[in-house]
PDB file of C-alpha atoms in Angstrom:
ATOM      1  CA  MET N  14     150.398  87.631  73.067  1.00 45.00           C
ATOM      2  CA  GLN N  15     152.120  84.306  73.239  1.00 49.00           C
ATOM      3  CA  HIS N  16     153.392  82.858  69.899  1.00 48.00           C
ATOM      4  CA  HIS N  17     152.852  79.096  69.380  1.00 49.00           C
ATOM      5  CA  GLU N  18     154.573  77.462  66.605  1.00 49.00           C
ATOM      6  CA  GLU N  19     152.909  74.605  64.762  1.00 49.00           C
ATOM      7  CA  PRO N  20     154.540  71.260  65.749  1.00 53.00           C
ATOM      8  CA  TYR N  21     157.347  70.469  63.367  1.00 60.00           C
ATOM      9  CA  GLU N  22     156.652  67.374  61.306  1.00 70.00           C
ATOM     10  CA  ARG N  23     159.315  65.652  59.377  1.00 73.00           C
ATOM     11  CA  SER N  24     158.458  63.974  56.096  1.00 86.00           C
ATOM     12  CA  GLU N  25     160.527  60.904  56.523  1.00 82.00           C
ATOM     13  CA  THR N  26     159.890  57.122  56.241  1.00 85.00           C
ATOM     14  CA  GLU N  27     159.982  54.831  59.242  1.00 84.00           C
ATOM     15  CA  SER N  28     163.425  53.635  58.076  1.00 83.00           C
ATOM     16  CA  GLU N  29     164.692  57.142  57.816  1.00 84.00           C
ATOM     17  CA  ARG N  30     163.327  58.010  61.249  1.00 85.00           C
ATOM     18  CA  LEU N  31     165.069  54.992  62.715  1.00 83.00           C
ATOM     19  CA  ASP N  32     168.299  55.946  61.004  1.00 80.00           C
ATOM     20  CA  ARG N  33     168.156  59.475  62.311  1.00 88.00           C
ATOM     21  CA  ASN N  34     167.238  58.210  65.821  1.00 84.00           C
ATOM     22  CA  TRP N  35     170.095  55.762  65.785  1.00 81.00           C
ATOM     23  CA  GLY N  36     172.538  58.544  64.588  1.00 84.00           C
ATOM     24  CA  GLU N  37     171.406  60.741  67.468  1.00 87.00           C
ATOM     25  CA  ILE N  38     171.841  57.867  69.977  1.00 83.00           C
ATOM     26  CA  LEU N  39     175.342  57.185  68.555  1.00 81.00           C
ATOM     27  CA  GLN N  40     176.327  60.947  69.220  1.00 85.00           C
ATOM     28  CA  GLU N  41     175.064  60.800  72.739  1.00 85.00           C
ATOM     29  CA  LEU N  42     176.842  57.481  73.288  1.00 82.00           C
ATOM     30  CA  ARG N  43     180.142  58.977  72.132  1.00 83.00           C
ATOM     31  CA  VAL N  44     180.028  61.541  74.798  1.00 83.00           C
ATOM     32  CA  THR N  45     178.781  59.138  77.493  1.00 85.00           C
ATOM     33  CA  GLN N  46     181.346  56.401  76.584  1.00 82.00           C
ATOM     34  CA  THR N  47     184.215  58.808  76.681  1.00 86.00           C
ATOM     35  CA  GLY N  48     183.095  60.136  80.050  1.00 84.00           C
ATOM     36  CA  THR N  49     182.531  56.755  81.625  1.00 86.00           C
ATOM     37  CA  GLN N  50     185.927  55.385  80.276  1.00 87.00           C
ATOM     38  CA  ILE N  51     187.831  58.307  81.725  1.00 90.00           C
ATOM     39  CA  LEU N  52     186.032  58.017  85.072  1.00 89.00           C
ATOM     40  CA  THR N  53     186.650  54.338  85.143  1.00 90.00           C
ATOM     41  CA  GLY N  54     190.308  54.725  84.289  1.00 91.00           C
ATOM     42  CA  PHE N  55     190.553  57.401  87.087  1.00 90.00           C
ATOM     43  CA  LEU N  56     189.010  55.042  89.686  1.00 91.00           C
ATOM     44  CA  LEU N  57     191.202  52.201  88.603  1.00 92.00           C
ATOM     45  CA  THR N  58     194.353  54.171  89.264  1.00 93.00           C
ATOM     46  CA  LEU N  59     193.345  55.190  92.837  1.00 91.00           C
ATOM     47  CA  ALA N  60     194.044  51.734  94.327  1.00 91.00           C
ATOM     48  CA  PHE N  61     197.675  52.120  93.272  1.00 93.00           C
ATOM     49  CA  GLN N  62     198.243  55.412  94.892  1.00 92.00           C
ATOM     50  CA  PRO N  63     200.261  55.388  98.092  1.00 92.00           C
ATOM     51  CA  ARG N  64     197.655  57.205 100.147  1.00 90.00           C
ATOM     52  CA  PHE N  65     195.181  54.397  99.277  1.00 93.00           C
ATOM     53  CA  ALA N  66     196.416  52.372 102.167  1.00 93.00           C
ATOM     54  CA  GLU N  67     195.190  55.058 104.563  1.00 93.00           C
ATOM     55  CA  LEU N  68     191.489  54.843 103.632  1.00 95.00           C
ATOM     56  CA  ASP N  69     189.194  53.703 106.263  1.00 96.00           C
ATOM     57  CA  ALA N  70     186.696  50.871 105.776  1.00 97.00           C
ATOM     58  CA  PHE N  71     183.863  53.197 104.730  1.00 97.00           C
ATOM     59  CA  GLN N  72     186.089  54.898 102.034  1.00 97.00           C
ATOM     60  CA  VAL N  73     187.236  51.486 100.724  1.00 97.00           C
ATOM     61  CA  GLY N  74     183.574  50.420 100.557  1.00 97.00           C
ATOM     62  CA  VAL N  75     182.682  53.462  98.682  1.00 97.00           C
ATOM     63  CA  TYR N  76     185.584  53.034  96.348  1.00 97.00           C
ATOM     64  CA  LEU N  77     184.738  49.441  95.510  1.00 97.00           C
ATOM     65  CA  THR N  78     181.141  50.294  94.946  1.00 97.00           C
ATOM     66  CA  LEU N  79     182.223  53.172  92.570  1.00 96.00           C
ATOM     67  CA  LEU N  80     184.569  51.069  90.820  1.00 96.00           C
ATOM     68  CA  SER N  81     182.077  48.264  90.226  1.00 96.00           C
ATOM     69  CA  ALA N  82     179.480  50.856  89.167  1.00 96.00           C
ATOM     70  CA  ALA N  83     181.924  52.439  86.740  1.00 95.00           C
ATOM     71  CA  VAL N  84     182.785  49.219  85.086  1.00 94.00           C
ATOM     72  CA  ILE N  85     179.093  48.245  84.715  1.00 95.00           C
ATOM     73  CA  THR N  86     178.315  51.683  83.280  1.00 94.00           C
ATOM     74  CA  THR N  87     181.172  51.514  80.823  1.00 91.00           C
ATOM     75  CA  THR N  88     179.881  48.037  79.730  1.00 92.00           C
ATOM     76  CA  LEU N  89     176.334  49.446  79.368  1.00 92.00           C
ATOM     77  CA  ALA N  90     177.548  52.408  77.375  1.00 89.00           C
ATOM     78  CA  LEU N  91     179.214  50.080  74.918  1.00 89.00           C
ATOM     79  CA  ALA N  92     176.371  47.561  74.773  1.00 89.00           C
ATOM     80  CA  PRO N  93     174.373  49.384  71.959  1.00 88.00           C
ATOM     81  CA  VAL N  94     177.465  49.361  69.718  1.00 86.00           C
ATOM     82  CA  SER N  95     177.896  45.507  70.339  1.00 85.00           C
ATOM     83  CA  MET N  96     174.169  45.009  69.874  1.00 87.00           C
ATOM     84  CA  HIS N  97     174.261  46.853  66.487  1.00 83.00           C
ATOM     85  CA  ARG N  98     177.278  44.870  65.418  1.00 84.00           C
ATOM     86  CA  ALA N  99     175.641  41.522  66.394  1.00 82.00           C
ATOM     87  CA  LEU N 100     172.348  42.470  64.656  1.00 77.00           C
ATOM     88  CA  PHE N 101     173.821  44.209  61.645  1.00 80.00           C
ATOM     89  CA  ARG N 102     171.738  43.657  58.481  1.00 81.00           C
ATOM     90  CA  GLN N 103     169.174  41.611  60.315  1.00 80.00           C
ATOM     91  CA  ARG N 104     166.402  44.167  59.964  1.00 81.00           C
ATOM     92  CA  ALA N 105     166.428  44.854  63.726  1.00 76.00           C
ATOM     93  CA  LYS N 106     166.938  48.648  63.617  1.00 83.00           C
ATOM     94  CA  HIS N 107     163.683  49.270  65.551  1.00 84.00           C
ATOM     95  CA  GLN N 108     164.629  46.943  68.249  1.00 88.00           C
ATOM     96  CA  ILE N 109     168.234  48.247  68.370  1.00 84.00           C
ATOM     97  CA  VAL N 110     166.985  51.909  68.605  1.00 87.00           C
ATOM     98  CA  ARG N 111     164.382  51.069  71.299  1.00 91.00           C
ATOM     99  CA  THR N 112     166.706  48.998  73.368  1.00 91.00           C
ATOM    100  CA  SER N 113     169.653  51.375  72.995  1.00 89.00           C
ATOM    101  CA  ASN N 114     167.518  54.341  74.105  1.00 91.00           C
ATOM    102  CA  ALA N 115     166.612  52.425  77.274  1.00 93.00           C
ATOM    103  CA  VAL N 116     170.262  51.331  77.850  1.00 93.00           C
ATOM    104  CA  LEU N 117     171.420  54.963  77.405  1.00 92.00           C
ATOM    105  CA  LYS N 118     168.849  56.237  79.990  1.00 93.00           C
ATOM    106  CA  ILE N 119     170.141  53.612  82.543  1.00 95.00           C
ATOM    107  CA  THR N 120     173.729  54.626  81.629  1.00 93.00           C
ATOM    108  CA  LEU N 121     172.971  58.205  82.470  1.00 93.00           C
ATOM    109  CA  VAL N 122     171.461  57.347  85.886  1.00 95.00           C
ATOM    110  CA  MET N 123     174.535  55.320  86.529  1.00 95.00           C
ATOM    111  CA  VAL N 124     176.808  58.146  85.513  1.00 94.00           C
ATOM    112  CA  ALA N 125     174.886  60.488  87.924  1.00 95.00           C
ATOM    113  CA  LEU N 126     175.431  58.114  90.807  1.00 96.00           C
ATOM    114  CA  ILE N 127     179.134  57.607  89.965  1.00 96.00           C
ATOM    115  CA  LEU N 128     179.701  61.356  89.808  1.00 95.00           C
ATOM    116  CA  THR N 129     177.912  61.648  93.137  1.00 97.00           C
ATOM    117  CA  GLY N 130     179.842  58.793  94.711  1.00 97.00           C
ATOM    118  CA  THR N 131     183.217  60.070  93.359  1.00 95.00           C
ATOM    119  CA  MET N 132     182.460  63.504  95.025  1.00 97.00           C
ATOM    120  CA  LEU N 133     181.546  61.677  98.149  1.00 98.00           C
ATOM    121  CA  LEU N 134     184.829  59.708  98.267  1.00 96.00           C
ATOM    122  CA  ILE N 135     187.124  62.662  97.219  1.00 95.00           C
ATOM    123  CA  PHE N 136     185.680  65.029  99.760  1.00 97.00           C
ATOM    124  CA  ASP N 137     185.500  62.430 102.500  1.00 97.00           C
ATOM    125  CA  VAL N 138     189.230  61.618 102.001  1.00 95.00           C
ATOM    126  CA  VAL N 139     190.364  65.238 101.756  1.00 95.00           C
ATOM    127  CA  LEU N 140     187.989  67.063 104.247  1.00 97.00           C
ATOM    128  CA  GLY N 141     185.965  64.362 106.168  1.00 96.00           C
ATOM    129  CA  HIS N 142     182.715  62.512 106.268  1.00 96.00           C
ATOM    130  CA  THR N 143     180.440  65.463 106.710  1.00 98.00           C
ATOM    131  CA  GLN N 144     181.914  67.425 103.849  1.00 98.00           C
ATOM    132  CA  GLY N 145     181.788  64.251 101.690  1.00 98.00           C
ATOM    133  CA  ILE N 146     178.139  63.893 102.339  1.00 98.00           C
ATOM    134  CA  ILE N 147     177.465  67.548 101.543  1.00 98.00           C
ATOM    135  CA  ALA N 148     179.489  67.360  98.266  1.00 98.00           C
ATOM    136  CA  ALA N 149     177.581  64.163  97.195  1.00 98.00           C
ATOM    137  CA  ALA N 150     174.269  65.758  97.945  1.00 98.00           C
ATOM    138  CA  VAL N 151     175.046  68.952  96.110  1.00 98.00           C
ATOM    139  CA  THR N 152     176.304  66.904  93.122  1.00 98.00           C
ATOM    140  CA  LEU N 153     173.178  64.701  93.051  1.00 98.00           C
ATOM    141  CA  ILE N 154     170.869  67.779  93.301  1.00 98.00           C
ATOM    142  CA  LEU N 155     172.799  69.673  90.551  1.00 97.00           C
ATOM    143  CA  THR N 156     172.840  66.551  88.239  1.00 97.00           C
ATOM    144  CA  ALA N 157     169.084  66.026  88.859  1.00 96.00           C
ATOM    145  CA  VAL N 158     168.385  69.779  88.038  1.00 96.00           C
ATOM    146  CA  ALA N 159     170.528  69.622  84.933  1.00 94.00           C
ATOM    147  CA  TRP N 160     169.490  66.267  83.590  1.00 92.00           C
ATOM    148  CA  LEU N 161     165.801  66.008  84.711  1.00 93.00           C
ATOM    149  CA  VAL N 162     164.371  69.356  85.683  1.00 94.00           C
ATOM    150  CA  LEU N 163     165.900  71.384  82.929  1.00 93.00           C
ATOM    151  CA  PRO N 164     164.732  69.044  80.124  1.00 89.00           C
ATOM    152  CA  LEU N 165     161.250  68.936  81.623  1.00 91.00           C
ATOM    153  CA  ALA N 166     161.160  72.743  81.840  1.00 92.00           C
ATOM    154  CA  THR N 167     162.478  73.047  78.320  1.00 90.00           C
ATOM    155  CA  ARG N 168     159.846  70.745  76.769  1.00 86.00           C
ATOM    156  CA  PRO N 169     157.664  72.478  74.175  1.00 85.00           C
ATOM    157  CA  ASP N 170     154.159  73.163  75.369  1.00 76.00           C
ATOM    158  CA  ARG N 171     151.662  70.513  74.443  1.00 63.00           C
ATOM    159  CA  ASP N 172     148.033  71.525  74.022  1.00 54.00           C
TER     160      ASP N 172
END
């Protein structure tokens, strides 16, 4: 016999729900912002390493694409905070929460691509093109499983 819980309903006002949602988004942004900033910083330092001059055209292209994506992603991860600051006390919480949710989803996609590309670059430099492509593919698959398949599989059953 399978046990089904009744859906949990919160007794909260629309304003309380928006405040709770905004708080949850901020917690997720804190993690995302830290990760994107560290990754961006790491990528920024690579160009100043002695071995950087040995990269081939493909590796330089991957590096510049990754660096650009990392800067864009860091900017996106900070956008909800800037938006909240600009719209503070303007009764725009609903719009801030909705837009921040969308920006956070885009940021996570970008983070997945940057992680994948970083594995491609590092493995390509250290072991070669084939190993770089394999490492990137494995990273993309694992990220998709962890960030897409797992949440979908974990969703509560809906009747």
